[in-house]
Tab-separated table of C-alpha atoms in Angstrom:
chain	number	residue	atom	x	y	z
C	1	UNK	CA	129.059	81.769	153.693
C	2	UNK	CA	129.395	84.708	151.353
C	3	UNK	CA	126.547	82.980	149.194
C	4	UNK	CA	123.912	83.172	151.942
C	5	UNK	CA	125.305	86.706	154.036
C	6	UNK	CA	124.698	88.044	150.233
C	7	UNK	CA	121.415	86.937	150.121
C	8	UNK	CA	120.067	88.282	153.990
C	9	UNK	CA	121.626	91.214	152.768
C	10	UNK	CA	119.511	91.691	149.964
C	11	UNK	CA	116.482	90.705	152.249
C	12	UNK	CA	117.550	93.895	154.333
C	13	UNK	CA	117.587	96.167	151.514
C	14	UNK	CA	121.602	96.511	150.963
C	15	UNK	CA	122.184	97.952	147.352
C	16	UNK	CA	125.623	97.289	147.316
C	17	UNK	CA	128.180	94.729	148.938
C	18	UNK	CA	132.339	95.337	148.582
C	19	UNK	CA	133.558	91.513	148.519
C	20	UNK	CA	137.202	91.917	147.827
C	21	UNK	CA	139.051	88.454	147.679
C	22	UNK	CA	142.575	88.065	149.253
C	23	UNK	CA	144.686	89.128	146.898
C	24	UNK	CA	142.699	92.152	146.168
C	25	UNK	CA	143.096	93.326	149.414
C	26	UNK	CA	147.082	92.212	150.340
C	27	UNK	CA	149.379	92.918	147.839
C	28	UNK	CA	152.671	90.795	147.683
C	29	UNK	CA	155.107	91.305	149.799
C	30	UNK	CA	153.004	93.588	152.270
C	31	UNK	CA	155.191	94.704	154.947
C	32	UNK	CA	152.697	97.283	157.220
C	33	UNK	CA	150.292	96.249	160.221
C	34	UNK	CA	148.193	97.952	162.642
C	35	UNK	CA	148.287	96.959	166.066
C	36	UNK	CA	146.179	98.331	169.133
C	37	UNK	CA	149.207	97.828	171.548
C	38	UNK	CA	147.661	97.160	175.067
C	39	UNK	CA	143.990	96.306	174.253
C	40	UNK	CA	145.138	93.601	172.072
C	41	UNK	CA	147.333	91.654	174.881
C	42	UNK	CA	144.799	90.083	177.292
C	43	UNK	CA	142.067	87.437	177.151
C	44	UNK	CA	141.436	86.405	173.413
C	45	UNK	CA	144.682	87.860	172.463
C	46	UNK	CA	146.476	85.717	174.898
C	47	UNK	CA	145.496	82.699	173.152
C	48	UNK	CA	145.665	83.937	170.111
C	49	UNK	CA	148.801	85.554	169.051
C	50	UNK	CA	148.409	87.719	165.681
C	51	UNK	CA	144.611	87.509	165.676
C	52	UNK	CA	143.892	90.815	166.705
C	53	UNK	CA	146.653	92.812	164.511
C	54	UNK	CA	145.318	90.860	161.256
C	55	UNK	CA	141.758	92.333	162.241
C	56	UNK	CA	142.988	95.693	163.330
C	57	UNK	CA	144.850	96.124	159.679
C	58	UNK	CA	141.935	94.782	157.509
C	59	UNK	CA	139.550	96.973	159.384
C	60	UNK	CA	141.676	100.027	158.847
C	61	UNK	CA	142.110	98.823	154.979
C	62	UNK	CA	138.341	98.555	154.513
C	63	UNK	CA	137.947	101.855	156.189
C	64	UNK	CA	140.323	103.395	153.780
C	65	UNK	CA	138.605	101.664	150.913
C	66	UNK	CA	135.372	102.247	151.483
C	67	UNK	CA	134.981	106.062	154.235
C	68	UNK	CA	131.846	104.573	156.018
C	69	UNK	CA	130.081	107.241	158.285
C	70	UNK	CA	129.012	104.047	160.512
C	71	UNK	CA	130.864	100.810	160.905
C	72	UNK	CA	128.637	97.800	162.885
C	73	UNK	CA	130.182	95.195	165.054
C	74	UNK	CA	128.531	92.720	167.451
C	75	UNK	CA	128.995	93.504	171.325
C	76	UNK	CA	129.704	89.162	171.701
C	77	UNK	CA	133.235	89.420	170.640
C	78	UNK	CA	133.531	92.515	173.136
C	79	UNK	CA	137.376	92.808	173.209
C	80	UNK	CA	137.313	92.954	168.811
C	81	UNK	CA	134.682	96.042	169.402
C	82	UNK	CA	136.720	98.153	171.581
C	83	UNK	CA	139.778	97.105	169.607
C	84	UNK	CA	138.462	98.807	166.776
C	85	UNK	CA	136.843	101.792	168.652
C	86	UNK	CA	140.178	102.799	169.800
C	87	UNK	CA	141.386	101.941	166.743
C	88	UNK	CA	139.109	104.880	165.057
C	89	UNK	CA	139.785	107.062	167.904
C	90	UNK	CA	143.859	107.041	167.801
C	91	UNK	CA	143.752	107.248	164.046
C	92	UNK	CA	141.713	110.279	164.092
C	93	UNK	CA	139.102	108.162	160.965
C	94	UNK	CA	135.619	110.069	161.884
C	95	UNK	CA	133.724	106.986	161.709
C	96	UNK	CA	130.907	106.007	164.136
C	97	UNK	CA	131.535	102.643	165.518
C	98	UNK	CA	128.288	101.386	166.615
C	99	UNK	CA	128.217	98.200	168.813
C	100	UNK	CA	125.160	95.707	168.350
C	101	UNK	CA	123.604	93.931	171.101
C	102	UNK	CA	124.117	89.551	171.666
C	103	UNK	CA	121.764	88.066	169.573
C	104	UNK	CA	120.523	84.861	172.099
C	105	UNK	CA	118.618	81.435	171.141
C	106	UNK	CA	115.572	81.087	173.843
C	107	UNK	CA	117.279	79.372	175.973
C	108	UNK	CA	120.062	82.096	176.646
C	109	UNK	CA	122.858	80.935	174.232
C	110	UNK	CA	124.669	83.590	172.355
C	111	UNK	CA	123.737	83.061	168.362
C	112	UNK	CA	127.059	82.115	166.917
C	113	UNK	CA	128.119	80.550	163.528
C	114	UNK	CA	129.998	77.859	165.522
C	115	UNK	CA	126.753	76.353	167.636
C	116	UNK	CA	126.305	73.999	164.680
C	117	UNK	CA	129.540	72.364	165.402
C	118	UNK	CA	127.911	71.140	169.360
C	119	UNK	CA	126.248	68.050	169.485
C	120	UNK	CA	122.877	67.789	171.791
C	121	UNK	CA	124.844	67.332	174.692
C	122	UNK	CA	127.391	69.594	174.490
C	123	UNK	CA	124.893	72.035	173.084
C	124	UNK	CA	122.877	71.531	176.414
C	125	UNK	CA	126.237	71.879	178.328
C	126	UNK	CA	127.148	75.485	176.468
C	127	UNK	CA	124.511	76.736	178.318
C	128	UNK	CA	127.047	77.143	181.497
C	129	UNK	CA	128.347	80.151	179.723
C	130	UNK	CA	125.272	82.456	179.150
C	131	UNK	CA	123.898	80.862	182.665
C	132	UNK	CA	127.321	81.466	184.628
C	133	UNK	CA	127.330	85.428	183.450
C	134	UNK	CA	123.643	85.776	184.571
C	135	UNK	CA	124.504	84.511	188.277
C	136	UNK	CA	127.243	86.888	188.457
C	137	UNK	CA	124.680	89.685	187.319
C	138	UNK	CA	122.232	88.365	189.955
C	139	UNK	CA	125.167	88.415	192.516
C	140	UNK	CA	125.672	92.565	191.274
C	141	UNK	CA	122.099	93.200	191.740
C	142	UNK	CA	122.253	91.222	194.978
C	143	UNK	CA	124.959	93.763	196.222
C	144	UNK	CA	128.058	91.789	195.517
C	145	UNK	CA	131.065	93.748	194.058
C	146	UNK	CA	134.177	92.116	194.640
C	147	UNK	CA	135.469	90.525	191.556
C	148	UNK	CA	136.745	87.071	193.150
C	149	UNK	CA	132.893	86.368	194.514
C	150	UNK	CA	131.429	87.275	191.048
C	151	UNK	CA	134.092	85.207	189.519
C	152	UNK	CA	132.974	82.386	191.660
C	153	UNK	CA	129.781	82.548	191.327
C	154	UNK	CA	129.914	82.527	186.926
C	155	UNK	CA	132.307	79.309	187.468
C	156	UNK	CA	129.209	77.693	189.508
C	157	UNK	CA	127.367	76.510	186.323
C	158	UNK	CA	130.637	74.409	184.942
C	159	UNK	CA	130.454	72.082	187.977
C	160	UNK	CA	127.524	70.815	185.818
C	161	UNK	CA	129.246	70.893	182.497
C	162	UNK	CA	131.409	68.228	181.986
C	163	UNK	CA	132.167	68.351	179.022
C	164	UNK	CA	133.197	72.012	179.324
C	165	UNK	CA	136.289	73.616	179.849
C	166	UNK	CA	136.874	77.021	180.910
C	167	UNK	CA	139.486	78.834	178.193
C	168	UNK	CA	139.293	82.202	180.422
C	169	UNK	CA	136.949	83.848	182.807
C	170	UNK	CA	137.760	87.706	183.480
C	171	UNK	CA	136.697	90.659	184.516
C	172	UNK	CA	138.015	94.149	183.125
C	173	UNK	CA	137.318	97.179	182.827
C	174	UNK	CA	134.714	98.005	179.658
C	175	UNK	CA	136.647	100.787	178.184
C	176	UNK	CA	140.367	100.007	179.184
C	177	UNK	CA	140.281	95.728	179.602
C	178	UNK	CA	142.013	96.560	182.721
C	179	UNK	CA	141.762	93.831	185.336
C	180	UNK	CA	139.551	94.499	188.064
C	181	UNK	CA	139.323	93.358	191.789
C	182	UNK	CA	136.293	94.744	192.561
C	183	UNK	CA	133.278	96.346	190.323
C	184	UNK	CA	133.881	99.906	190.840
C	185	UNK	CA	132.989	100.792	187.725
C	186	UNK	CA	131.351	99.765	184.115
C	187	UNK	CA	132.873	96.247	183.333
C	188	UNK	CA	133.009	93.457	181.214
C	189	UNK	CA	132.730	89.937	182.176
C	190	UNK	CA	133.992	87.677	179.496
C	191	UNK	CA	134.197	84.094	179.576
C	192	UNK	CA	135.404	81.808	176.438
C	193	UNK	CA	135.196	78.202	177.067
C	194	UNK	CA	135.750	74.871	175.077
C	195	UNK	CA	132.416	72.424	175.054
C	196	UNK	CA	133.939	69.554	173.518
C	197	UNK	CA	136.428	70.910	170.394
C	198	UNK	CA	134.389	73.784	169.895
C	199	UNK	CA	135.177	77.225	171.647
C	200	UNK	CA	132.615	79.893	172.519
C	201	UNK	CA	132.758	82.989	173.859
C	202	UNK	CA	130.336	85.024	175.565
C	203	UNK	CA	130.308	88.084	177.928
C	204	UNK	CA	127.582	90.676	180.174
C	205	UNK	CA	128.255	94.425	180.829
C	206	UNK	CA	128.024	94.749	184.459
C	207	UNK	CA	128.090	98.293	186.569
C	208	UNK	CA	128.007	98.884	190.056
């Protein structure tokens, strides 16, 4: 919605916007690709083959283009974020990545573009992500640290969901996206799901 991101923009005081289209930005027959090897592979990047060196290449295009001093990206699609702060850390680019907290509806749902795809229902029923990553943090607070209980217990809210259908449920390491078996260090829970045809993802920062 290039119309209306314009125009909160403007409300925010932005003085300038760089909207290149497509062709502006890949020349024919463009044969070079950036590709964050290992972080890339697991979770969203499993299901979706590609995805992550197409972002990894326009970020490091727009970088070129434009030498911000500070580049913002939302902490929801966590695995994208450290993507592209390894990204500026291998390639030497001097730009602060800053990550920006989950923006949630009352009700605990992460804000997302999709959300006006779920019907009532299913909207009610998305809840099992957001609710599902707060029982494992209660379960950490409670003492809990081994990854198969936590696991278990962010699952619990899906036995309610019907109409939901777990995509992948993980939890790995927060700088690395190393698989863990128990918290024994800063982590990421991430969880991407399918409530009816429309996927979400979601995730918490836990620490021992």
């Amino acid at each position: 919605d290039e119309d209306g991101d314009l125009a909160k923009a403007r409300g925010c005081g932005v003085d300038l916007a760089f909207c290149p289209d497509a062709a502006a930005m890949y020349g024919a027959g463009a044969q070079t690709f950036v590709t964050v090897r290992e972080l890339e592979q697991p979770m969203c990047g499993e299901r979706r083959p590609g995805h992550f060196t197409g972002v990894a290449t326009v970020v490091t295009k727009l970088f070129n283009l434009t030498r911000p001093h500070l580049a913002f990206f939302g902490e929801k699609d966590f695995q994208q974020l450290a993507i592209i702060r390894r990204l500026v850390r291998d390639l030497d680019f001097g730009i602060e990545v800053v990550g920006l907290p989950i923006v949630r509806e009352p009700d605990g749902l992460a804000m997302s573009s999709r959300n006006v795809y779920l019907a009532p229902d299913h909207r009610r029923q998305a809840l099992a992500l957001s609710r599902g990553l707060a029982a494992a943090a209660a379960a950490v607070a409670a003492g809990e640290r081994a990854a198969a209980a936590l696991l278990a217990a962010a699952r619990t809210p899906f036995t309610e969901a019907p109409d939901a259908r777990l995509d992948y449920l993980e939890l790995r390491g927060a700088d690395d996206l190393a698989p863990l078996t128990r918290l024994d260090r800063r982590a990421v829970m991430a969880v991407a799901a399918f409530v009816g045809t429309t996927r979400l993802i979601d995730n918490r920062v836990l620490t021992p």
